[in-house]
Amino acid sequence: MVSDFTIGRSDFSVTVYVPWDCTNRCKFCSSKEDYKKRRCDFSKIKESLMLIRDSILPIVVFTGGEPSANPKMLRELLSIVDDKIVYINTSLPKKNSDEFIDIVNRYDCIKSISISRHKTTYEEDLELLHDIVQDEVIATIKKPVRINVVSQNEETFSIENVKKYVERWERIATLKGGMDTLVLNMRSDYVRQDRSKLHEMTECTLINELAQTYFYESHTFCNVCDTCTFSKIGENKEKVFRMQYHRGIMNTAVYFGNIAELNDLIIFQNGDICYDWDGTSDNISKFLNMIKKQS
Ligand code: SF4
């Protein structure tokens, strides 16, 4: 029985699964099965989001499913947390893309969006992700963009492939207004990530190849994730293309006896609030009291 809680990572966030699924079938998807199990409930999600609005937690991430699939309902959710720092995960399909990009560009609370693109070319991505927008459309987004590349095995991230990713997205960063407007985030598949190897970055072939090819910038980690950041070698440090290799694990609550260190809070598509991705919510009312804004 969990008797007390602490907060782990500094960028602790509340992830909200929108109450509508996406039309893709990505092999590494960690939410697809959940959309079959949990009945989507928009009103319950709004109620739970209001608790977060009235809490000290600063960061909210909308994911799915596909947040861009219902702009009207997305606006309603955004209006509840418009004083928070908001990020959105999307595969940015063509359907509703104009309206969705308009929302991203207009809502001040939206600080950045993450767009899933897993292959080295647009044509290859089109085979995996249904009817996605052309790369050039991403250049019309006025907020910083993170390109999320998920791989089921590190071999996919051969240095040859990394150079192709960099070439593809550096071109869009240029169109978008500069290298600091877009970052390439290559990440391991959380579902398959071996927890015991999470922090073994120095043994990782990819990291060693990246360090020989690009400028090593930083290494950040916590109990549940590990990230190495590199950049293209260039004069002006501000204006260089950045890429990072990130590892994370599926279940992010860490237990020290009956104290739980939380690294995420999740609002599932049925409105349930849990503190782990497997739906754990033991004694959560105590944590929700802990984070309530003091009036
Ligand atoms: S686009 Fe995202 S939510 Fe949809 S199947 Fe792929 S990983 Fe899952």
mmCIF file of C-alpha atoms and ligand atoms in Angstrom:
data_model
loop_
_atom_site.group_PDB
_atom_site.id
_atom_site.type_symbol
_atom_site.label_atom_id
_atom_site.label_comp_id
_atom_site.label_asym_id
_atom_site.label_seq_id
_atom_site.Cartn_x
_atom_site.Cartn_y
_atom_site.Cartn_z
ATOM 1 C CA MET A 1 0.000 0.000 0.000
ATOM 2 C CA VAL A 2 1.445 3.329 -1.076
ATOM 3 C CA SER A 3 1.323 5.685 1.913
ATOM 4 C CA ASP A 4 3.120 8.720 0.511
ATOM 5 C CA PHE A 5 4.291 10.342 -2.709
ATOM 6 C CA THR A 6 7.189 12.389 -4.040
ATOM 7 C CA ILE A 7 7.686 13.927 -7.474
ATOM 8 C CA GLY A 8 10.625 12.624 -9.517
ATOM 9 C CA ARG A 9 11.635 14.244 -12.802
ATOM 10 C CA SER A 10 11.832 18.058 -12.984
ATOM 11 C CA ASP A 11 9.612 18.206 -16.093
ATOM 12 C CA PHE A 12 6.856 16.168 -14.442
ATOM 13 C CA SER A 13 3.809 16.270 -16.707
ATOM 14 C CA VAL A 14 0.166 15.271 -16.889
ATOM 15 C CA THR A 15 -0.551 13.287 -20.057
ATOM 16 C CA VAL A 16 -4.127 13.392 -21.335
ATOM 17 C CA TYR A 17 -5.380 10.748 -23.778
ATOM 18 C CA VAL A 18 -7.935 12.460 -26.027
ATOM 19 C CA PRO A 19 -11.271 10.581 -26.186
ATOM 20 C CA TRP A 20 -10.883 9.607 -29.810
ATOM 21 C CA ASP A 21 -8.489 7.090 -31.351
ATOM 22 C CA CYS A 22 -6.252 7.470 -34.446
ATOM 23 C CA THR A 23 -6.499 5.489 -37.711
ATOM 24 C CA ASN A 24 -2.942 4.133 -37.663
ATOM 25 C CA ARG A 25 -1.709 0.727 -36.571
ATOM 26 C CA CYS A 26 1.887 1.343 -35.419
ATOM 27 C CA LYS A 27 3.478 -1.881 -34.135
ATOM 28 C CA PHE A 28 5.075 -0.084 -31.171
ATOM 29 C CA CYS A 29 1.877 1.718 -30.172
ATOM 30 C CA SER A 30 1.421 1.669 -26.393
ATOM 31 C CA SER A 31 -2.151 3.014 -26.423
ATOM 32 C CA LYS A 32 -3.996 1.109 -29.147
ATOM 33 C CA GLU A 33 -5.114 -1.749 -26.901
ATOM 34 C CA ASP A 34 -6.178 0.719 -24.214
ATOM 35 C CA TYR A 35 -8.584 2.457 -26.628
ATOM 36 C CA LYS A 36 -10.322 -0.898 -27.057
ATOM 37 C CA LYS A 37 -10.531 -1.465 -23.272
ATOM 38 C CA ARG A 38 -11.515 1.967 -21.896
ATOM 39 C CA ARG A 39 -14.771 3.631 -23.010
ATOM 40 C CA CYS A 40 -14.019 7.221 -24.138
ATOM 41 C CA ASP A 41 -15.771 9.812 -21.916
ATOM 42 C CA PHE A 42 -15.283 13.498 -22.821
ATOM 43 C CA SER A 43 -17.162 14.877 -19.784
ATOM 44 C CA LYS A 44 -15.136 12.755 -17.355
ATOM 45 C CA ILE A 45 -11.899 13.929 -19.009
ATOM 46 C CA LYS A 46 -12.996 17.554 -18.594
ATOM 47 C CA GLU A 47 -13.770 16.961 -14.898
ATOM 48 C CA SER A 48 -10.316 15.406 -14.344
ATOM 49 C CA LEU A 49 -8.642 18.201 -16.319
ATOM 50 C CA MET A 50 -10.305 20.778 -14.049
ATOM 51 C CA LEU A 51 -8.592 19.118 -11.069
ATOM 52 C CA ILE A 52 -5.274 19.597 -12.877
ATOM 53 C CA ARG A 53 -6.215 23.199 -13.731
ATOM 54 C CA ASP A 54 -6.617 23.807 -9.982
ATOM 55 C CA SER A 55 -3.317 22.102 -9.150
ATOM 56 C CA ILE A 56 0.304 23.246 -8.914
ATOM 57 C CA LEU A 57 1.309 20.958 -11.779
ATOM 58 C CA PRO A 58 2.549 23.189 -14.642
ATOM 59 C CA ILE A 59 2.787 20.864 -17.677
ATOM 60 C CA VAL A 60 0.010 19.123 -19.674
ATOM 61 C CA VAL A 61 0.614 16.876 -22.712
ATOM 62 C CA PHE A 62 -2.262 15.947 -25.028
ATOM 63 C CA THR A 63 -1.727 12.628 -26.804
ATOM 64 C CA GLY A 64 -3.809 9.809 -28.234
ATOM 65 C CA GLY A 65 -5.168 8.564 -30.379
ATOM 66 C CA GLU A 66 -4.933 11.635 -32.585
ATOM 67 C CA PRO A 67 -5.511 15.085 -30.954
ATOM 68 C CA SER A 68 -5.931 16.793 -34.352
ATOM 69 C CA ALA A 69 -8.868 14.534 -35.291
ATOM 70 C CA ASN A 70 -11.427 16.700 -33.435
ATOM 71 C CA PRO A 71 -10.398 20.408 -33.365
ATOM 72 C CA LYS A 72 -13.676 21.553 -31.725
ATOM 73 C CA MET A 73 -13.312 19.228 -28.724
ATOM 74 C CA LEU A 74 -9.560 19.891 -28.564
ATOM 75 C CA ARG A 75 -10.295 23.614 -28.159
ATOM 76 C CA GLU A 76 -12.648 22.807 -25.278
ATOM 77 C CA LEU A 77 -9.890 20.828 -23.528
ATOM 78 C CA LEU A 78 -7.316 23.572 -24.179
ATOM 79 C CA SER A 79 -9.634 26.237 -22.733
ATOM 80 C CA ILE A 80 -9.560 24.397 -19.382
ATOM 81 C CA VAL A 81 -5.753 24.447 -19.112
ATOM 82 C CA ASP A 82 -4.851 27.615 -21.028
ATOM 83 C CA ASP A 83 -2.731 28.852 -18.087
ATOM 84 C CA LYS A 84 -0.545 25.738 -18.180
ATOM 85 C CA ILE A 85 2.441 24.785 -20.382
ATOM 86 C CA VAL A 86 0.881 22.590 -23.082
ATOM 87 C CA TYR A 87 2.492 20.166 -25.510
ATOM 88 C CA ILE A 88 0.670 18.041 -28.099
ATOM 89 C CA ASN A 89 1.704 14.700 -29.629
ATOM 90 C CA THR A 90 0.351 14.060 -33.121
ATOM 91 C CA SER A 91 1.056 12.160 -36.335
ATOM 92 C CA LEU A 92 -0.398 15.215 -38.137
ATOM 93 C CA PRO A 93 -2.658 13.595 -40.743
ATOM 94 C CA LYS A 94 -3.962 15.783 -43.614
ATOM 95 C CA LYS A 95 -7.528 15.666 -42.245
ATOM 96 C CA ASN A 96 -8.150 18.847 -40.169
ATOM 97 C CA SER A 97 -4.429 19.772 -40.455
ATOM 98 C CA ASP A 98 -5.144 23.418 -41.409
ATOM 99 C CA GLU A 99 -7.472 23.937 -38.449
ATOM 100 C CA PHE A 100 -5.156 22.043 -36.088
ATOM 101 C CA ILE A 101 -2.069 24.053 -37.158
ATOM 102 C CA ASP A 102 -4.118 27.233 -36.711
ATOM 103 C CA ILE A 103 -4.916 26.154 -33.130
ATOM 104 C CA VAL A 104 -1.231 25.404 -32.445
ATOM 105 C CA ASN A 105 -0.147 28.771 -33.849
ATOM 106 C CA ARG A 106 -2.864 30.738 -31.994
ATOM 107 C CA TYR A 107 -2.983 29.219 -28.475
ATOM 108 C CA ASP A 108 -0.217 30.801 -26.369
ATOM 109 C CA CYS A 109 -0.353 27.927 -23.901
ATOM 110 C CA ILE A 110 0.887 25.523 -26.612
ATOM 111 C CA LYS A 111 4.693 25.721 -26.353
ATOM 112 C CA SER A 112 5.662 22.952 -28.778
ATOM 113 C CA ILE A 113 4.284 19.940 -30.617
ATOM 114 C CA SER A 114 5.726 16.476 -31.211
ATOM 115 C CA ILE A 115 5.135 14.991 -34.639
ATOM 116 C CA SER A 116 5.632 11.254 -35.224
ATOM 117 C CA ARG A 117 7.759 10.428 -38.295
ATOM 118 C CA HIS A 118 9.648 7.157 -38.042
ATOM 119 C CA LYS A 119 11.294 6.680 -41.414
ATOM 120 C CA THR A 120 14.056 8.418 -43.402
ATOM 121 C CA THR A 121 11.668 9.516 -46.195
ATOM 122 C CA TYR A 122 8.121 10.863 -46.437
ATOM 123 C CA GLU A 123 7.118 8.061 -48.812
ATOM 124 C CA GLU A 124 8.217 5.383 -46.307
ATOM 125 C CA ASP A 125 6.327 7.153 -43.481
ATOM 126 C CA LEU A 126 3.202 7.189 -45.650
ATOM 127 C CA GLU A 127 3.242 3.383 -45.637
ATOM 128 C CA LEU A 128 3.129 3.434 -41.800
ATOM 129 C CA LEU A 129 1.127 6.569 -40.941
ATOM 130 C CA HIS A 130 -2.226 7.146 -42.625
ATOM 131 C CA ASP A 131 -2.495 10.157 -44.978
ATOM 132 C CA ILE A 132 0.050 12.378 -43.207
ATOM 133 C CA VAL A 133 0.863 15.934 -44.307
ATOM 134 C CA GLN A 134 3.852 16.660 -46.502
ATOM 135 C CA ASP A 135 7.057 17.661 -44.656
ATOM 136 C CA GLU A 136 6.770 21.227 -46.025
ATOM 137 C CA VAL A 137 3.449 21.694 -44.181
ATOM 138 C CA ILE A 138 5.315 21.185 -40.897
ATOM 139 C CA ALA A 139 7.354 24.294 -41.781
ATOM 140 C CA THR A 140 4.144 26.389 -41.437
ATOM 141 C CA ILE A 141 3.926 25.621 -37.698
ATOM 142 C CA LYS A 142 5.085 28.725 -35.828
ATOM 143 C CA LYS A 143 5.873 26.870 -32.583
ATOM 144 C CA PRO A 144 8.966 24.675 -31.946
ATOM 145 C CA VAL A 145 8.544 21.173 -33.344
ATOM 146 C CA ARG A 146 9.999 17.919 -32.079
ATOM 147 C CA ILE A 147 10.148 15.140 -34.674
ATOM 148 C CA ASN A 148 9.616 11.859 -32.803
ATOM 149 C CA VAL A 149 11.296 8.838 -34.383
ATOM 150 C CA VAL A 150 10.520 5.621 -32.510
ATOM 151 C CA SER A 151 12.499 2.504 -33.211
ATOM 152 C CA GLN A 152 11.849 -1.042 -32.126
ATOM 153 C CA ASN A 153 15.553 -1.778 -32.286
ATOM 154 C CA GLU A 154 18.613 0.419 -32.109
ATOM 155 C CA GLU A 155 19.923 -0.991 -35.397
ATOM 156 C CA THR A 156 17.382 1.224 -37.179
ATOM 157 C CA PHE A 157 19.327 4.137 -35.836
ATOM 158 C CA SER A 158 22.462 3.358 -37.828
ATOM 159 C CA ILE A 159 24.582 6.468 -38.352
ATOM 160 C CA GLU A 160 23.754 6.257 -42.088
ATOM 161 C CA ASN A 161 20.063 6.480 -41.247
ATOM 162 C CA VAL A 162 20.667 9.285 -38.735
ATOM 163 C CA LYS A 163 22.378 11.341 -41.459
ATOM 164 C CA LYS A 164 19.277 10.841 -43.669
ATOM 165 C CA TYR A 165 16.957 11.931 -40.816
ATOM 166 C CA VAL A 166 19.157 14.982 -40.225
ATOM 167 C CA GLU A 167 19.148 15.896 -43.949
ATOM 168 C CA ARG A 168 15.348 15.483 -44.172
ATOM 169 C CA TRP A 169 14.559 17.614 -41.110
ATOM 170 C CA GLU A 170 17.344 20.186 -41.412
ATOM 171 C CA ARG A 171 15.718 21.208 -44.706
ATOM 172 C CA ILE A 172 12.368 21.716 -42.951
ATOM 173 C CA ALA A 173 14.049 23.613 -40.057
ATOM 174 C CA THR A 174 15.538 25.967 -42.654
ATOM 175 C CA LEU A 175 12.093 26.509 -44.248
ATOM 176 C CA LYS A 176 10.618 26.947 -40.796
ATOM 177 C CA GLY A 177 12.944 29.797 -39.880
ATOM 178 C CA GLY A 178 16.060 28.305 -38.316
ATOM 179 C CA MET A 179 17.742 25.302 -36.788
ATOM 180 C CA ASP A 180 16.416 26.135 -33.322
ATOM 181 C CA THR A 181 12.804 25.704 -34.511
ATOM 182 C CA LEU A 182 12.951 21.919 -34.792
ATOM 183 C CA VAL A 183 14.687 19.068 -32.932
ATOM 184 C CA LEU A 184 15.069 15.446 -33.973
ATOM 185 C CA ASN A 185 14.162 13.084 -31.126
ATOM 186 C CA MET A 186 15.143 9.486 -31.765
ATOM 187 C CA ARG A 187 13.799 7.246 -29.042
ATOM 188 C CA SER A 188 13.718 3.622 -28.021
ATOM 189 C CA ASP A 189 10.432 1.753 -27.885
ATOM 190 C CA TYR A 190 9.324 2.184 -24.257
ATOM 191 C CA VAL A 191 7.424 -1.104 -24.363
ATOM 192 C CA ARG A 192 10.573 -3.068 -25.268
ATOM 193 C CA GLN A 193 13.154 -1.002 -23.383
ATOM 194 C CA ASP A 194 15.055 -3.202 -20.919
ATOM 195 C CA ARG A 195 14.968 -1.328 -17.581
ATOM 196 C CA SER A 196 18.372 -2.735 -16.590
ATOM 197 C CA LYS A 197 19.954 -1.219 -19.705
ATOM 198 C CA LEU A 198 18.219 2.181 -19.440
ATOM 199 C CA HIS A 199 21.346 4.086 -18.388
ATOM 200 C CA GLU A 200 23.896 2.027 -20.315
ATOM 201 C CA MET A 201 24.339 4.790 -22.904
ATOM 202 C CA THR A 202 28.123 4.533 -23.177
ATOM 203 C CA GLU A 203 27.777 0.902 -24.391
ATOM 204 C CA CYS A 204 25.307 1.994 -27.065
ATOM 205 C CA THR A 205 26.750 1.787 -30.608
ATOM 206 C CA LEU A 206 24.547 4.640 -31.751
ATOM 207 C CA ILE A 207 25.780 6.996 -29.031
ATOM 208 C CA ASN A 208 29.399 6.253 -29.904
ATOM 209 C CA GLU A 209 28.753 6.831 -33.613
ATOM 210 C CA LEU A 210 26.848 10.063 -32.908
ATOM 211 C CA ALA A 211 29.742 11.277 -30.734
ATOM 212 C CA GLN A 212 32.167 10.661 -33.617
ATOM 213 C CA THR A 213 29.940 12.449 -36.140
ATOM 214 C CA TYR A 214 28.304 15.297 -34.224
ATOM 215 C CA PHE A 215 29.058 17.612 -31.305
ATOM 216 C CA TYR A 216 28.172 16.042 -27.944
ATOM 217 C CA GLU A 217 26.123 18.616 -26.014
ATOM 218 C CA SER A 218 24.537 17.084 -22.932
ATOM 219 C CA HIS A 219 23.433 13.986 -21.047
ATOM 220 C CA THR A 220 20.370 14.207 -18.820
ATOM 221 C CA PHE A 221 18.670 11.407 -16.928
ATOM 222 C CA CYS A 222 16.349 10.484 -14.081
ATOM 223 C CA ASN A 223 15.119 7.228 -12.576
ATOM 224 C CA VAL A 224 12.998 6.491 -15.623
ATOM 225 C CA CYS A 225 14.668 8.044 -18.658
ATOM 226 C CA ASP A 226 18.008 8.923 -20.221
ATOM 227 C CA THR A 227 18.763 11.421 -23.012
ATOM 228 C CA CYS A 228 21.927 12.338 -24.910
ATOM 229 C CA THR A 229 21.844 15.487 -27.038
ATOM 230 C CA PHE A 230 24.097 16.187 -30.012
ATOM 231 C CA SER A 231 24.301 18.978 -32.550
ATOM 232 C CA LYS A 232 25.836 19.551 -35.922
ATOM 233 C CA ILE A 233 29.180 21.262 -35.546
ATOM 234 C CA GLY A 234 28.732 24.891 -36.530
ATOM 235 C CA GLU A 235 29.913 28.444 -35.815
ATOM 236 C CA ASN A 236 26.862 29.812 -34.120
ATOM 237 C CA LYS A 237 25.862 27.445 -31.293
ATOM 238 C CA GLU A 238 22.363 28.916 -31.306
ATOM 239 C CA LYS A 239 21.807 28.115 -34.959
ATOM 240 C CA VAL A 240 22.860 24.471 -35.181
ATOM 241 C CA PHE A 241 20.612 21.468 -35.856
ATOM 242 C CA ARG A 242 20.078 19.370 -32.745
ATOM 243 C CA MET A 243 19.252 15.731 -32.357
ATOM 244 C CA GLN A 244 18.813 13.599 -29.274
ATOM 245 C CA TYR A 245 18.675 9.925 -28.444
ATOM 246 C CA HIS A 246 16.202 9.198 -25.667
ATOM 247 C CA ARG A 247 15.446 6.034 -23.730
ATOM 248 C CA GLY A 248 12.449 5.653 -21.455
ATOM 249 C CA ILE A 249 10.514 2.850 -19.824
ATOM 250 C CA MET A 250 6.821 1.956 -19.797
ATOM 251 C CA ASN A 251 6.082 2.110 -16.068
ATOM 252 C CA THR A 252 7.466 5.246 -14.468
ATOM 253 C CA ALA A 253 6.377 5.141 -10.826
ATOM 254 C CA VAL A 254 9.389 4.161 -8.674
ATOM 255 C CA TYR A 255 8.777 2.649 -5.244
ATOM 256 C CA PHE A 256 10.936 3.165 -2.164
ATOM 257 C CA GLY A 257 9.157 0.965 0.360
ATOM 258 C CA ASN A 258 5.611 2.374 0.558
ATOM 259 C CA ILE A 259 6.664 5.745 -0.878
ATOM 260 C CA ALA A 260 5.995 6.228 -4.600
ATOM 261 C CA GLU A 261 8.167 8.568 -6.638
ATOM 262 C CA LEU A 262 5.900 9.753 -9.441
ATOM 263 C CA ASN A 263 7.234 10.836 -12.818
ATOM 264 C CA ASP A 264 3.929 11.076 -14.679
ATOM 265 C CA LEU A 265 0.243 11.563 -14.066
ATOM 266 C CA ILE A 266 -2.098 10.198 -16.717
ATOM 267 C CA ILE A 267 -5.699 11.071 -17.552
ATOM 268 C CA PHE A 268 -6.948 8.160 -19.645
ATOM 269 C CA GLN A 269 -9.614 8.474 -22.334
ATOM 270 C CA ASN A 270 -12.344 7.429 -19.846
ATOM 271 C CA GLY A 271 -11.338 10.232 -17.467
ATOM 272 C CA ASP A 272 -9.527 8.004 -14.934
ATOM 273 C CA ILE A 273 -6.531 9.695 -13.268
ATOM 274 C CA CYS A 274 -3.640 7.298 -12.652
ATOM 275 C CA TYR A 275 0.065 7.645 -11.816
ATOM 276 C CA ASP A 276 1.386 4.901 -14.004
ATOM 277 C CA TRP A 277 0.788 3.863 -17.578
ATOM 278 C CA ASP A 278 -0.591 0.476 -16.492
ATOM 279 C CA GLY A 279 -3.473 2.256 -14.749
ATOM 280 C CA THR A 280 -2.078 2.188 -11.184
ATOM 281 C CA SER A 281 -3.882 4.686 -8.912
ATOM 282 C CA ASP A 282 -3.481 3.273 -5.408
ATOM 283 C CA ASN A 283 -4.236 6.038 -2.823
ATOM 284 C CA ILE A 284 -4.242 8.672 -5.600
ATOM 285 C CA SER A 285 -6.635 10.928 -3.685
ATOM 286 C CA LYS A 286 -3.746 11.640 -1.282
ATOM 287 C CA PHE A 287 -1.536 12.746 -4.188
ATOM 288 C CA LEU A 288 -4.328 14.875 -5.682
ATOM 289 C CA ASN A 289 -4.673 16.634 -2.334
ATOM 290 C CA MET A 290 -0.905 17.167 -2.201
ATOM 291 C CA ILE A 291 -0.899 18.982 -5.551
ATOM 292 C CA LYS A 292 -3.985 21.121 -4.963
ATOM 293 C CA LYS A 293 -3.289 24.870 -5.403
ATOM 294 C CA GLN A 294 -3.481 26.572 -1.981
ATOM 295 C CA SER A 295 -6.143 29.362 -2.148
HETATM 296 S S1 SF4 B 1 -0.122 7.116 -34.532
HETATM 297 FE FE1 SF4 B 1 0.354 7.035 -32.341
HETATM 298 S S2 SF4 B 1 -1.542 6.465 -31.316
HETATM 299 FE FE2 SF4 B 1 -1.768 5.992 -33.505
HETATM 300 S S3 SF4 B 1 -1.183 3.822 -33.687
HETATM 301 FE FE3 SF4 B 1 0.639 5.066 -34.111
HETATM 302 S S4 SF4 B 1 1.664 5.237 -32.107
HETATM 303 FE FE4 SF4 B 1 -0.431 4.585 -31.712
#
